[in-house]
C-alpha atoms as one frame of an Amber mdcrd trajectory, in Angstrom:
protein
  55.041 -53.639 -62.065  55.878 -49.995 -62.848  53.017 -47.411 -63.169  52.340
 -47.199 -67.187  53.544 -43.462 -66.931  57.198 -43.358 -65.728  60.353 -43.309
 -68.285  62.297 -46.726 -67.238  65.840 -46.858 -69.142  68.243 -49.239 -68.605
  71.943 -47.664 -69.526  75.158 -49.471 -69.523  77.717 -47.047 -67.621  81.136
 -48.665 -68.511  83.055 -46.285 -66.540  81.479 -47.026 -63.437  81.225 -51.088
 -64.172  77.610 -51.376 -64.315  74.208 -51.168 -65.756  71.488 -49.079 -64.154
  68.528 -48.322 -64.442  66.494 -44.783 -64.256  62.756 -43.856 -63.311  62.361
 -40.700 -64.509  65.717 -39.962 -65.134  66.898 -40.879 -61.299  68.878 -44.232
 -60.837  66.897 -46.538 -59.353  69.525 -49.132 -59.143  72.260 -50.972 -60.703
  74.034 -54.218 -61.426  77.462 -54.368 -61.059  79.980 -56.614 -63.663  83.580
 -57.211 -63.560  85.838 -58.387 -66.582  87.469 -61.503 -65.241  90.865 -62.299
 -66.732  89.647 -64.711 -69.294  86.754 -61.670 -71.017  84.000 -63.122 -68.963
  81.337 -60.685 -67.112  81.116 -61.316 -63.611  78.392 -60.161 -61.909  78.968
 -59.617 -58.025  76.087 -57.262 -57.059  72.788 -56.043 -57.855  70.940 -53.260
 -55.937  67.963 -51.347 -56.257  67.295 -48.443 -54.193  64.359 -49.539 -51.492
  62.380 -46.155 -52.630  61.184 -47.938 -56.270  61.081 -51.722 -54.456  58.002
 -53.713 -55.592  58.342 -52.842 -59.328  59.917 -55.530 -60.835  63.224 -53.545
 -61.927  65.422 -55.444 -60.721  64.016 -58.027 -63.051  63.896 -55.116 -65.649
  67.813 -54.130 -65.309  68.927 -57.660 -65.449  66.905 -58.836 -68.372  68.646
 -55.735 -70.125  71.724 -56.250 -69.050  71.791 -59.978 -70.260  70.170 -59.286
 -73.468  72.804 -56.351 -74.106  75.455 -59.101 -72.713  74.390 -61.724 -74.738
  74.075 -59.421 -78.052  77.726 -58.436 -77.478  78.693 -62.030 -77.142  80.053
 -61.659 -73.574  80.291 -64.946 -71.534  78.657 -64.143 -68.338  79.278 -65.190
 -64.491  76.358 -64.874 -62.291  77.537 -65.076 -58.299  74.803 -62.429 -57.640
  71.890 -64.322 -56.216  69.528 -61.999 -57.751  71.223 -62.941 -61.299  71.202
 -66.675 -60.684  67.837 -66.922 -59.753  66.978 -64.653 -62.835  68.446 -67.174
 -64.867  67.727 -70.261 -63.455  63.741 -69.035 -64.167  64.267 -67.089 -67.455
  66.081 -68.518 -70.688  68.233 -65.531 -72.233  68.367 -65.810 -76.133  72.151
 -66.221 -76.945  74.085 -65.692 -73.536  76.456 -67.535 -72.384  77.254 -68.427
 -69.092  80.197 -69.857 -67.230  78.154 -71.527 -63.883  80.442 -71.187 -61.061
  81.398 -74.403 -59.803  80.000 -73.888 -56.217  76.218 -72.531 -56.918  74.233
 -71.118 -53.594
């Protein structure tokens, strides 16, 4: 978990195709989407930086990310293995999700 004391934000960067999140104002990581043909979010890739590993925000970035997804009424498409096995463990109020037919 991340110390009590740090600033943790979680920004959607549309320009860049991505959400990130910041400790302290640094980015910490990110988790990429890409509008599919049809409107639907696909998420590809999600990194965070080995310097903040062990804080649980990769959990934080894609709980945001989903919620802000889900809120916007986005259908998502988790191929990131860090996504699916977010979801597969963690109902997200609303979203929407288009499995892929082959899941790893």
């Amino acid at each position: 978990m991340p110390p009590q004391d740090e600033q943790i934000t979680v920004t959607r960067n549309d320009e860049a195709g991505r959400y990130e999140v910041t400790v302290d104002g640094a980015i910490a990581g990110f988790t990429v989407f890409e509008i599919d043909d049809d409107g639907r979010a696909v998420y590809p890739h999600t990194v965070v930086d080995p310097a903040f590993g062990g804080r649980g925000l990769g959990s934080v970035l894609v709980s945001a990310a989903l919620a802000d997804e889900a809120a916007r009424g986005t259908t998502i498409v988790p191929l990131c293995p860090f996504v699916v096995r977010y979801l597969e463990r963690t109902e997200v109020a609303g979203l929407v999700i288009a499995w892929p037919e082959v899941r790893s």
